[in-house]
PDB file of C-alpha atoms in Angstrom:
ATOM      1  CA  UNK A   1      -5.092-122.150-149.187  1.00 56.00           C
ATOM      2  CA  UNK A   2      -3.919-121.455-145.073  1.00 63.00           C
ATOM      3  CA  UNK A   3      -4.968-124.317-143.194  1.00 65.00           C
ATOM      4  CA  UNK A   4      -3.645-123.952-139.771  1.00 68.00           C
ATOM      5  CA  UNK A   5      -1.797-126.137-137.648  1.00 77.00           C
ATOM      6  CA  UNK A   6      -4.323-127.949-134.611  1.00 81.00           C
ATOM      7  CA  UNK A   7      -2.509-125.875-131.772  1.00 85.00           C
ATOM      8  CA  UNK A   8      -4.322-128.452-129.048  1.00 83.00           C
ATOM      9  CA  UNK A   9      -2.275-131.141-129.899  1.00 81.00           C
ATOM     10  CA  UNK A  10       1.463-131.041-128.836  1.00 81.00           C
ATOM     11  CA  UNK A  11       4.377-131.148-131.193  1.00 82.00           C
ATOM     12  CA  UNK A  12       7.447-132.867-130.818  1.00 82.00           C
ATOM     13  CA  UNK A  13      10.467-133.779-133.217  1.00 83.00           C
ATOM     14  CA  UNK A  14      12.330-136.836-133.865  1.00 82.00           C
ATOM     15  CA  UNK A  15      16.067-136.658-135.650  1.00 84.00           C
ATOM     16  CA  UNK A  16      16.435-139.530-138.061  1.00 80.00           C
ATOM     17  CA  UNK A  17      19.388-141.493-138.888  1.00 82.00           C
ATOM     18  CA  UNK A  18      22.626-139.991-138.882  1.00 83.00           C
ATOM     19  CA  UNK A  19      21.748-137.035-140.898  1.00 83.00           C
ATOM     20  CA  UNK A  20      19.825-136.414-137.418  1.00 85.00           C
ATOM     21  CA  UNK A  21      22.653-136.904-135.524  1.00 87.00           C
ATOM     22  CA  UNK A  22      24.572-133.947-136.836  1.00 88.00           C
ATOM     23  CA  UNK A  23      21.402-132.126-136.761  1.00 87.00           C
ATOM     24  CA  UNK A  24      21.312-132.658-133.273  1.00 90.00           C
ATOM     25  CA  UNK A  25      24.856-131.747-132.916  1.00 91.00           C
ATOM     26  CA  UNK A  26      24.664-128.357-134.616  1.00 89.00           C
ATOM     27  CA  UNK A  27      22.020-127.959-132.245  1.00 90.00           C
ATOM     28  CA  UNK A  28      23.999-128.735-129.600  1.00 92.00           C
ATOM     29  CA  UNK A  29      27.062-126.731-130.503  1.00 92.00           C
ATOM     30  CA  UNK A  30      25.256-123.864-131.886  1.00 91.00           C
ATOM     31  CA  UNK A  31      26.556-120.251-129.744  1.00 91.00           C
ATOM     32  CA  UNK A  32      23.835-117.850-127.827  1.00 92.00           C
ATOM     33  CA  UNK A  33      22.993-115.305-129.552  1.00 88.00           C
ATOM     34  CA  UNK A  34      23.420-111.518-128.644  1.00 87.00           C
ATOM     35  CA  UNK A  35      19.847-110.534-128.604  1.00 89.00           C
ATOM     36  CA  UNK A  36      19.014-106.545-127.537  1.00 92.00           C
ATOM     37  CA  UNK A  37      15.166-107.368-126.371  1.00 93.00           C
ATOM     38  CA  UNK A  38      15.324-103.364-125.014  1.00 94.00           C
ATOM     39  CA  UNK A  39      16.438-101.919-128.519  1.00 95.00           C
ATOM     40  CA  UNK A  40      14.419-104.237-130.324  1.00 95.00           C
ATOM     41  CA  UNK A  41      11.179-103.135-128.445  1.00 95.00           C
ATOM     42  CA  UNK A  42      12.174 -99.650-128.745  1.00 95.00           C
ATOM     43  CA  UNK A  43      12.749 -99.710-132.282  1.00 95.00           C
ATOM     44  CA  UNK A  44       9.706-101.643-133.118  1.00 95.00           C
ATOM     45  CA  UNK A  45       7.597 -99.101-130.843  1.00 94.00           C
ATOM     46  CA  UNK A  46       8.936 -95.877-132.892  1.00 94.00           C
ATOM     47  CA  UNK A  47       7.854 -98.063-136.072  1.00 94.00           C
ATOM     48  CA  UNK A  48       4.527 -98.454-134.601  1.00 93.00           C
ATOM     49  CA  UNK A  49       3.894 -94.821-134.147  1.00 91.00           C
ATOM     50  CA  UNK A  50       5.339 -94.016-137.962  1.00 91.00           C
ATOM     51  CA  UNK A  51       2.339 -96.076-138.914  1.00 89.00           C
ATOM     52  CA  UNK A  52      -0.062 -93.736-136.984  1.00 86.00           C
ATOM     53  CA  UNK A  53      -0.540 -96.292-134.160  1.00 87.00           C
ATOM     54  CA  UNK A  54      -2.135 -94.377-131.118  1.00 81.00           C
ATOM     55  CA  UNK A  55       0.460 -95.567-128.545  1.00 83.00           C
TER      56      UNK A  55
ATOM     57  CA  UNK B   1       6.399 -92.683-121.053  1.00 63.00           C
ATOM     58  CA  UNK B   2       4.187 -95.213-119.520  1.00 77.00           C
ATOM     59  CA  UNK B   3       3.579 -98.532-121.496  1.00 88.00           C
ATOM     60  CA  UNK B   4       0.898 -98.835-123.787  1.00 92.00           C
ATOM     61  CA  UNK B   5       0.411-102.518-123.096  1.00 96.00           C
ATOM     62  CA  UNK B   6       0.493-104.975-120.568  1.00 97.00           C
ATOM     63  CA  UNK B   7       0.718-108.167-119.976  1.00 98.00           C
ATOM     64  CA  UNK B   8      -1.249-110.521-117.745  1.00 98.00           C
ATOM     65  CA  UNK B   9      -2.150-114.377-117.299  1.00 98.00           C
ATOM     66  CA  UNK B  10      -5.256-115.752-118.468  1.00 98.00           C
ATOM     67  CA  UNK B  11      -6.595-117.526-115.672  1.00 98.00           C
ATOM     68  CA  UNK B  12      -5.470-114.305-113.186  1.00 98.00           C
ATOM     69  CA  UNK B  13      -8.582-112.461-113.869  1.00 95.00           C
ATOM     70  CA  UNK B  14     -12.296-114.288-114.504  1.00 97.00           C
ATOM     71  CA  UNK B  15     -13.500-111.530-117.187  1.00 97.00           C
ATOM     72  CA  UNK B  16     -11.051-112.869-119.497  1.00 98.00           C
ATOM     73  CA  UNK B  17     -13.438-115.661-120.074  1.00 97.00           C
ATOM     74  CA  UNK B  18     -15.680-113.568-122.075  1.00 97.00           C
ATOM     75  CA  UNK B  19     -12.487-110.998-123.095  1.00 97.00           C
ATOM     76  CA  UNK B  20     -11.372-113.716-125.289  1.00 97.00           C
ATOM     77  CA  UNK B  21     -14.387-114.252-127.373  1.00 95.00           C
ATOM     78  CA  UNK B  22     -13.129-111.269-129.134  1.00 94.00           C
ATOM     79  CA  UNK B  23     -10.254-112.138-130.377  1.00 96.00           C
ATOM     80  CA  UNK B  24     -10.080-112.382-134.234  1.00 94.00           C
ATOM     81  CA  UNK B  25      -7.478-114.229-136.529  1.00 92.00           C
ATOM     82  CA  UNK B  26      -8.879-112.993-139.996  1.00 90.00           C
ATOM     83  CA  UNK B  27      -7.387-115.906-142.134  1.00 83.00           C
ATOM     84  CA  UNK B  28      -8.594-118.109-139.207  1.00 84.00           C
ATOM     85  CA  UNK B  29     -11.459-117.289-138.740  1.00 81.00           C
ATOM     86  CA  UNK B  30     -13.507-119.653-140.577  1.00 77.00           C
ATOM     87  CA  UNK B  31     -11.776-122.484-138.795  1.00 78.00           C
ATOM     88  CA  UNK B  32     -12.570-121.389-135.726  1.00 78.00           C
ATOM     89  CA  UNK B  33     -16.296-121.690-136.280  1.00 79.00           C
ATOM     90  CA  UNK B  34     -15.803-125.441-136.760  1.00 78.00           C
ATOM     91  CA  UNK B  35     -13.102-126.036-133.506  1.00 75.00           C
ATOM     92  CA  UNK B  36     -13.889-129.522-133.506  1.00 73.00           C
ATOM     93  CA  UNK B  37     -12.203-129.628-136.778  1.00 72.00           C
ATOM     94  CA  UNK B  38      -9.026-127.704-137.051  1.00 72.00           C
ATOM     95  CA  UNK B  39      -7.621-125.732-134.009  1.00 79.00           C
ATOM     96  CA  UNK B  40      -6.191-122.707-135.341  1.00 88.00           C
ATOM     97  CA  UNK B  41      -4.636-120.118-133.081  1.00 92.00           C
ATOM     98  CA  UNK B  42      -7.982-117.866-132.722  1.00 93.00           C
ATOM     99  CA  UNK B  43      -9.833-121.351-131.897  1.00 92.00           C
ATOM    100  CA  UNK B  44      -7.357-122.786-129.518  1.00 93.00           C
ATOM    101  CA  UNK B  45      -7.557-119.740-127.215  1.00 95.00           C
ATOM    102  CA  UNK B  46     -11.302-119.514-127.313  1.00 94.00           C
ATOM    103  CA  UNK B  47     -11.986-123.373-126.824  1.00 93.00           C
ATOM    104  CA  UNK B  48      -9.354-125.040-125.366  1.00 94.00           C
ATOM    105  CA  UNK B  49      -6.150-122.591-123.428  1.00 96.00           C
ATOM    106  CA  UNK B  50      -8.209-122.238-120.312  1.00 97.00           C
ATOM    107  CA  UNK B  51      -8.591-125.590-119.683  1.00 96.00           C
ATOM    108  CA  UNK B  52      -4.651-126.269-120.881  1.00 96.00           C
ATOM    109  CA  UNK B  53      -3.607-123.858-118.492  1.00 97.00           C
ATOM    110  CA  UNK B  54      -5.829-125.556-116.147  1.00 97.00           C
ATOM    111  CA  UNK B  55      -4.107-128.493-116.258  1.00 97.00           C
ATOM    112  CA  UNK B  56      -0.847-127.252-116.273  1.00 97.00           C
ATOM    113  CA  UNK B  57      -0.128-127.894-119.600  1.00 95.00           C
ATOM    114  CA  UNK B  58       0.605-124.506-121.096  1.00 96.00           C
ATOM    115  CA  UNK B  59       0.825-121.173-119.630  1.00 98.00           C
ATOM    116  CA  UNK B  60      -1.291-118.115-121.226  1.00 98.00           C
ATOM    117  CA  UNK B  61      -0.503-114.813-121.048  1.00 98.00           C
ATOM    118  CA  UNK B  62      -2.360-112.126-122.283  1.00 98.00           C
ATOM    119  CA  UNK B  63      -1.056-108.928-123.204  1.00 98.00           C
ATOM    120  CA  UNK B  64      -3.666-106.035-123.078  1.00 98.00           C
ATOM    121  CA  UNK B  65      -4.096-102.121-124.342  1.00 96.00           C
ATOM    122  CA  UNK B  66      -3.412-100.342-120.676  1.00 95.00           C
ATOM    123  CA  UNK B  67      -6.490 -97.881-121.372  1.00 93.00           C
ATOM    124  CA  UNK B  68      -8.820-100.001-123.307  1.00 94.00           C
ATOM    125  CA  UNK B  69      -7.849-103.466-121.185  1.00 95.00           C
ATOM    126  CA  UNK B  70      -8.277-104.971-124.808  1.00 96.00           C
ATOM    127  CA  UNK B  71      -6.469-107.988-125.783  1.00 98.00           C
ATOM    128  CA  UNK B  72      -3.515-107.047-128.115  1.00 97.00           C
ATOM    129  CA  UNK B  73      -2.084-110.695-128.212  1.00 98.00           C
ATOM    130  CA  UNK B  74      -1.999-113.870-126.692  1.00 98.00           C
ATOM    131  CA  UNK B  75       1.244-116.635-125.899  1.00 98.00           C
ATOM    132  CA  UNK B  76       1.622-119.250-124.743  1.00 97.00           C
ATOM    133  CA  UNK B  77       4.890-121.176-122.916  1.00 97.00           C
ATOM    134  CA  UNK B  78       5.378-124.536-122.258  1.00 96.00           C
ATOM    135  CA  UNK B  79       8.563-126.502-120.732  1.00 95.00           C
ATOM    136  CA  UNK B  80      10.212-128.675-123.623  1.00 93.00           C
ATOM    137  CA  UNK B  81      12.973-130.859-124.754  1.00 91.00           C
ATOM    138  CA  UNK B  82      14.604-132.060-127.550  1.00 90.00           C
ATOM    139  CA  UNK B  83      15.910-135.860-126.634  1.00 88.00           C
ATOM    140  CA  UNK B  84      18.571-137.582-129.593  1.00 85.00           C
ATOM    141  CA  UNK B  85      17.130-140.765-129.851  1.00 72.00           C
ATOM    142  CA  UNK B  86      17.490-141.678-133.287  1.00 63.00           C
ATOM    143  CA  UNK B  87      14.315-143.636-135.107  1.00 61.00           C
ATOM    144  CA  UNK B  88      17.015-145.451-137.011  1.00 66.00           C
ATOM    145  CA  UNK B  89      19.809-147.081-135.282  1.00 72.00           C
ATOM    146  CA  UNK B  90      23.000-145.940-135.905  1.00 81.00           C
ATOM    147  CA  UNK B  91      25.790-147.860-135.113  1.00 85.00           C
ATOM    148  CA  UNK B  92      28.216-147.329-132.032  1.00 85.00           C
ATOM    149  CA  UNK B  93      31.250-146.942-134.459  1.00 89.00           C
ATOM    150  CA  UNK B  94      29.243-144.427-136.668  1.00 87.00           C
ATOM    151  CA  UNK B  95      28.140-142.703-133.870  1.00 87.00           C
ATOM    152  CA  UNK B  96      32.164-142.007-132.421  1.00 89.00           C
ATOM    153  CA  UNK B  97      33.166-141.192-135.891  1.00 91.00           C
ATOM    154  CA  UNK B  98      30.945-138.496-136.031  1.00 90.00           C
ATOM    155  CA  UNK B  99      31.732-137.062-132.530  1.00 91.00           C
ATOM    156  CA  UNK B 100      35.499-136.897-133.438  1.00 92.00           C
ATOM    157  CA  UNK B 101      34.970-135.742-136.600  1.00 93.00           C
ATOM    158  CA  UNK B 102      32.367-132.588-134.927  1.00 92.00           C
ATOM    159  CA  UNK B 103      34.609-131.987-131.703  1.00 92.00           C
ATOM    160  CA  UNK B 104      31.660-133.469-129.482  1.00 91.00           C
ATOM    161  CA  UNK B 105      33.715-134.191-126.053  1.00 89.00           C
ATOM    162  CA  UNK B 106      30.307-134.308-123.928  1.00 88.00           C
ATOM    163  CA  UNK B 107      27.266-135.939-125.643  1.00 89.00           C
ATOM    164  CA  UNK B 108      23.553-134.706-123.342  1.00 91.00           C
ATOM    165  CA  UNK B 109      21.222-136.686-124.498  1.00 89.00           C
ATOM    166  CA  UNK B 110      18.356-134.108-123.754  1.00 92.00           C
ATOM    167  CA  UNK B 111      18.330-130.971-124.416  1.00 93.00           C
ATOM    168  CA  UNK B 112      15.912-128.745-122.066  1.00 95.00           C
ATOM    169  CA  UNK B 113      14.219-125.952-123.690  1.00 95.00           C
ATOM    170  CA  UNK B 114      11.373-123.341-123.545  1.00 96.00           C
ATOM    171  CA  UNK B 115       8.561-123.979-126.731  1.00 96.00           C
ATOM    172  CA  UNK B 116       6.379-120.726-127.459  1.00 96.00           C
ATOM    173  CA  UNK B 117       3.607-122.401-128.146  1.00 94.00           C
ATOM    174  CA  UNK B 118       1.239-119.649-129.128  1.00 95.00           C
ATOM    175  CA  UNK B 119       1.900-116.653-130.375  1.00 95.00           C
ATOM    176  CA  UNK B 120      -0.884-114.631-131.574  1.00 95.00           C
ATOM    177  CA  UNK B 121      -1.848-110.833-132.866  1.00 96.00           C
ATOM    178  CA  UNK B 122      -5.402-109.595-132.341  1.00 96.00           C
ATOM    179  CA  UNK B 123      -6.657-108.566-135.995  1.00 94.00           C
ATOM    180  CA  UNK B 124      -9.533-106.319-134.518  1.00 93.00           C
ATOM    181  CA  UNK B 125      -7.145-104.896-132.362  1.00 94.00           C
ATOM    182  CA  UNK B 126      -4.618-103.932-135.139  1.00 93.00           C
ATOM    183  CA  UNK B 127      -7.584-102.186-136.983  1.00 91.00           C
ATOM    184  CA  UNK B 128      -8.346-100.238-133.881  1.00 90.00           C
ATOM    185  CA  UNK B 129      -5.084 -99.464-133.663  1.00 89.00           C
ATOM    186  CA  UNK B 130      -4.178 -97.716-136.464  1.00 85.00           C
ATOM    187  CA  UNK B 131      -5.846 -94.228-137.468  1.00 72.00           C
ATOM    188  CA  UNK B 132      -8.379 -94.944-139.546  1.00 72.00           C
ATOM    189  CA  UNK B 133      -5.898 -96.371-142.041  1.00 71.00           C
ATOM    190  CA  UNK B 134      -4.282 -99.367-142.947  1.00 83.00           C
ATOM    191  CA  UNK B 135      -4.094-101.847-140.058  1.00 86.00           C
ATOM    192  CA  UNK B 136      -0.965-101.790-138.116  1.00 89.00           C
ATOM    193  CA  UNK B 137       2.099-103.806-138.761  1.00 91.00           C
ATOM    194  CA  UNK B 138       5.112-105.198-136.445  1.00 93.00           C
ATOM    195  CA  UNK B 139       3.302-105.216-133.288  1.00 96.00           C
ATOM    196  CA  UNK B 140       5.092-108.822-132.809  1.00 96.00           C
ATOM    197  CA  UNK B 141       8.215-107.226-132.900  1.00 96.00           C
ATOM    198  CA  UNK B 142       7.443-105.208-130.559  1.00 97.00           C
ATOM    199  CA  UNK B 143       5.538-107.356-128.138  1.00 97.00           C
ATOM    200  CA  UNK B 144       7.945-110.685-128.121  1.00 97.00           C
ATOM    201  CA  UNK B 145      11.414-108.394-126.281  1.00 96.00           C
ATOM    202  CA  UNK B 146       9.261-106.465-124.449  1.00 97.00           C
ATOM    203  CA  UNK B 147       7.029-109.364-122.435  1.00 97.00           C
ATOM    204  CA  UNK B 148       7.734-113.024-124.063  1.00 97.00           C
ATOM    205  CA  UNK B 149      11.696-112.746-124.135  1.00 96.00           C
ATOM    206  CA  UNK B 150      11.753-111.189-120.592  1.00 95.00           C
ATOM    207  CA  UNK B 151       9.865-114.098-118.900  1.00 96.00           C
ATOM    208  CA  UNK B 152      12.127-116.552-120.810  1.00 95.00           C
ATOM    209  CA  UNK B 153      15.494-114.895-119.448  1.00 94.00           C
ATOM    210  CA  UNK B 154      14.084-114.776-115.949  1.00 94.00           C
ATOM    211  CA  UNK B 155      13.461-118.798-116.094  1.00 95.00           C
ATOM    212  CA  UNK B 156      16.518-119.378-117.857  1.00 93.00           C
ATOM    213  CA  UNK B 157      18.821-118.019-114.700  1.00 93.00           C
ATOM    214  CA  UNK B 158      16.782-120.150-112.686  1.00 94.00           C
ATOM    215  CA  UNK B 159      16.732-123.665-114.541  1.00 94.00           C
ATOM    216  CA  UNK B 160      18.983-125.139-117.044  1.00 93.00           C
ATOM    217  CA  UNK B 161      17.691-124.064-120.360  1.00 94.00           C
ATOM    218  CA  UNK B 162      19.506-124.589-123.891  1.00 93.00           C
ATOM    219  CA  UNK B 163      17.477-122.905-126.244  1.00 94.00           C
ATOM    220  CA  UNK B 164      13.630-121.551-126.661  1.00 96.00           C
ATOM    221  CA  UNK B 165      12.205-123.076-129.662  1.00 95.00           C
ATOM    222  CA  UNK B 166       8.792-123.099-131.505  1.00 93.00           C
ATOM    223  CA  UNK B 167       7.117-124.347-134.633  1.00 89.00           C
ATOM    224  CA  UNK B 168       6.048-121.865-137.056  1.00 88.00           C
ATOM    225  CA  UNK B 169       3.223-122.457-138.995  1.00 81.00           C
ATOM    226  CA  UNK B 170       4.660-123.933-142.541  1.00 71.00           C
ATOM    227  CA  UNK B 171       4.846-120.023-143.879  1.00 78.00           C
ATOM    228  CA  UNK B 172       8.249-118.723-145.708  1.00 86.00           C
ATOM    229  CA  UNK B 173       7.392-115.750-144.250  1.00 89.00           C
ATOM    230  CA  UNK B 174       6.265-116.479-141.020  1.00 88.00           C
ATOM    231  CA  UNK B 175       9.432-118.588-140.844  1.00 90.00           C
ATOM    232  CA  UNK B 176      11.366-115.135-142.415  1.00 93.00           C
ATOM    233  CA  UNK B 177       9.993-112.549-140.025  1.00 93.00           C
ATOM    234  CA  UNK B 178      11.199-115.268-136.760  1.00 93.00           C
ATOM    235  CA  UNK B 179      14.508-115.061-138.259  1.00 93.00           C
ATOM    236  CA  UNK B 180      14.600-111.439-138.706  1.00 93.00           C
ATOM    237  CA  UNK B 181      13.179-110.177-135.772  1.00 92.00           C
ATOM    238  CA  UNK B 182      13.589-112.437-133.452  1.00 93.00           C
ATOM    239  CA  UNK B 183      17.115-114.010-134.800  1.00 91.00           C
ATOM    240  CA  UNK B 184      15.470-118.044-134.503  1.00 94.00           C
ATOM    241  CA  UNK B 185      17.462-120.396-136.292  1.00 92.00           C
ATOM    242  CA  UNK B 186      15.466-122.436-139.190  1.00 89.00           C
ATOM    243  CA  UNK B 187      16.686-126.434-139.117  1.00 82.00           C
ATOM    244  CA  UNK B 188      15.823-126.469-142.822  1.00 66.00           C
ATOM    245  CA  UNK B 189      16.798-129.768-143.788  1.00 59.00           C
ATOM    246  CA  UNK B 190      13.373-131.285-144.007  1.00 64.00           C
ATOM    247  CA  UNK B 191      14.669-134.745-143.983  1.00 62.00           C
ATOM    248  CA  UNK B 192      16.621-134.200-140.935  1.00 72.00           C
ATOM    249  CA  UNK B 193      13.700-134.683-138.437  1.00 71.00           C
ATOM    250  CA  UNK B 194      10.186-135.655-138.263  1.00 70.00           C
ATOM    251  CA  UNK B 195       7.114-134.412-136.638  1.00 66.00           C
ATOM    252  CA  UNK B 196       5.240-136.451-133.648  1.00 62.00           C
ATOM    253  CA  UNK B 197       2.291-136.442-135.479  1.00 57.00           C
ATOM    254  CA  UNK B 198       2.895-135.043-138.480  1.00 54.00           C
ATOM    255  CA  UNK B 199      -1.214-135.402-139.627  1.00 57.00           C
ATOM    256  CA  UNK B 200      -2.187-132.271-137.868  1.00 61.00           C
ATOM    257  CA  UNK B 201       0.861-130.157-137.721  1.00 64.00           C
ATOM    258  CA  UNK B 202      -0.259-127.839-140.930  1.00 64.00           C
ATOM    259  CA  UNK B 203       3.614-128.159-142.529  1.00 73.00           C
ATOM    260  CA  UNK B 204       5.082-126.620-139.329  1.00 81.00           C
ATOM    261  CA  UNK B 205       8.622-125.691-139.169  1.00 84.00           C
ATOM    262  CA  UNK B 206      10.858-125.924-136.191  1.00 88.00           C
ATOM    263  CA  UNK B 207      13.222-122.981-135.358  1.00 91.00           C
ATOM    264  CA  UNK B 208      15.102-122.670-132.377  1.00 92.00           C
ATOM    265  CA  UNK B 209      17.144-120.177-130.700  1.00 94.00           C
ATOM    266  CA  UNK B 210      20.084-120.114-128.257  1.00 92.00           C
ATOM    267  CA  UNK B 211      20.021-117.248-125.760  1.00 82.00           C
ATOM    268  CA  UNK B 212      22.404-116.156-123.344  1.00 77.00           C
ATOM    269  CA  UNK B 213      20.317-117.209-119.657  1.00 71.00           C
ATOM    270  CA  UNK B 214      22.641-114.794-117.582  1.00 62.00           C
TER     271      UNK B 214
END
């Protein structure tokens, strides 16, 4: 059954032990990604209007 | 073509008081008759952003149908960070190892980030939406470039930011579509972190994303 998360409290993690460590460091190391926000939009808005959307 | 949408904040115009009393989560909705209880997306905005934003806690933004002025969605964004203090020490020795042995010449301490807090589809919205059919699907994907990821490039030329990040709602495919659409990174290692306060967080899962800032 969907029990959603209480979205008035904050959220925060905490990395444990060294496991966490290298967590951390892949965070840390992982590269930007190459994200087209314009062609993404654009594509999702032509997939609205295949659906019949009235936009 | 002109936009179909736009977006707005919450506390910019008064009417959106009673605007958001509309807005329906349909798998939420019997939560949000008992707020005091569980505060589930739908809930949160009616009971409790106003007063976040308020306070400077969270900003809301709502994004609305251009003719109709009806809310489409709701997010929210909040300054974050992710800090690398263990909750079990780890030796100094261990600690080097592992930097040699992952290439780490600089170790930050803190990472500064962007959380989407909120993130939110109106389900009577959807309906009206489609024509007469089946309810719409993949507005997300098209509201998130278009007016979340915009605001978050804009702040990340201005202040150091290393990734946006958010914690999706304990749902393979919640957690799927953020990686497909919207290329977030899963850190699925369960064991690997722990939540603040892991009683209310509903088996939320973090994801993060790098983005180029300029």
């Amino acid at each position: 059954m969907y029990k959603p998360r209480d979205y008035s409290k904050p959220m925060m993690i905490k990395f444990k032990g060294l496991e966490g460590l290298k967590a951390y460091i892949r965070l840390l190391k992982t590269p930007p990604v190459k994200y087209d926000a314009d062609r993404k939009a654009e594509e999702a808005l032509q997939e609205l209007r295949k659906q019949g959307a009235k936009i | 073509m002109r936009d179909p949408f736009y977006c707005e904040l919450l506390r910019a115009n008064e009417e959106n008081r009673e605007l958001i009393q509309d807005f329906t989560i349909y798998r939420e909705t019997e939560y949000a008759r008992f707020p005091d209880k569980i505060i589930g997306l739908e809930a949160y905005l009616k009971f409790c952003a106003w007063s976040d934003d308020e306070n400077d806690l969270v900003k809301i933004y709502l994004i609305k149908d251009a003719s109709s002025h009806k809310i489409v969605a709701y997010f929210g964004l909040k300054e974050g960070m992710l800090a690398a203090n263990m909750e079990e020490a780890i030796s100094l020795d261990e600690q080097q190892a592992l930097f040699q042995t992952e290439g780490v010449k600089m170790f930050p301490e803190i990472l500064p980030g962007i959380e989407i807090s909120h993130f939110a589809v109106n389900d009577k919205y959807r309906e009206e939406l489609s024509s007469g059919g089946k309810p719409v699907k993949g507005l997300g994907r098209y509201l998130f470039p278009k007016y979340i990821y915009p605001i978050i490039i804009e702040v990340g030329a201005r202040i150091g930011v290393h990734m946006i990040y958010l914690y999706a709602a304990g749902d393979d495919a919640l957690v799927s579509y953020y990686k497909e659409a919207f290329n977030f990174q899963e850190m699925t290692e369960d064991d690997l972190y722990t939540p603040l306060e892991p009683e209310y967080d509903g088996g939320c899962r973090f994801m993060y994303q790098r983005f180029y800032s300029s």
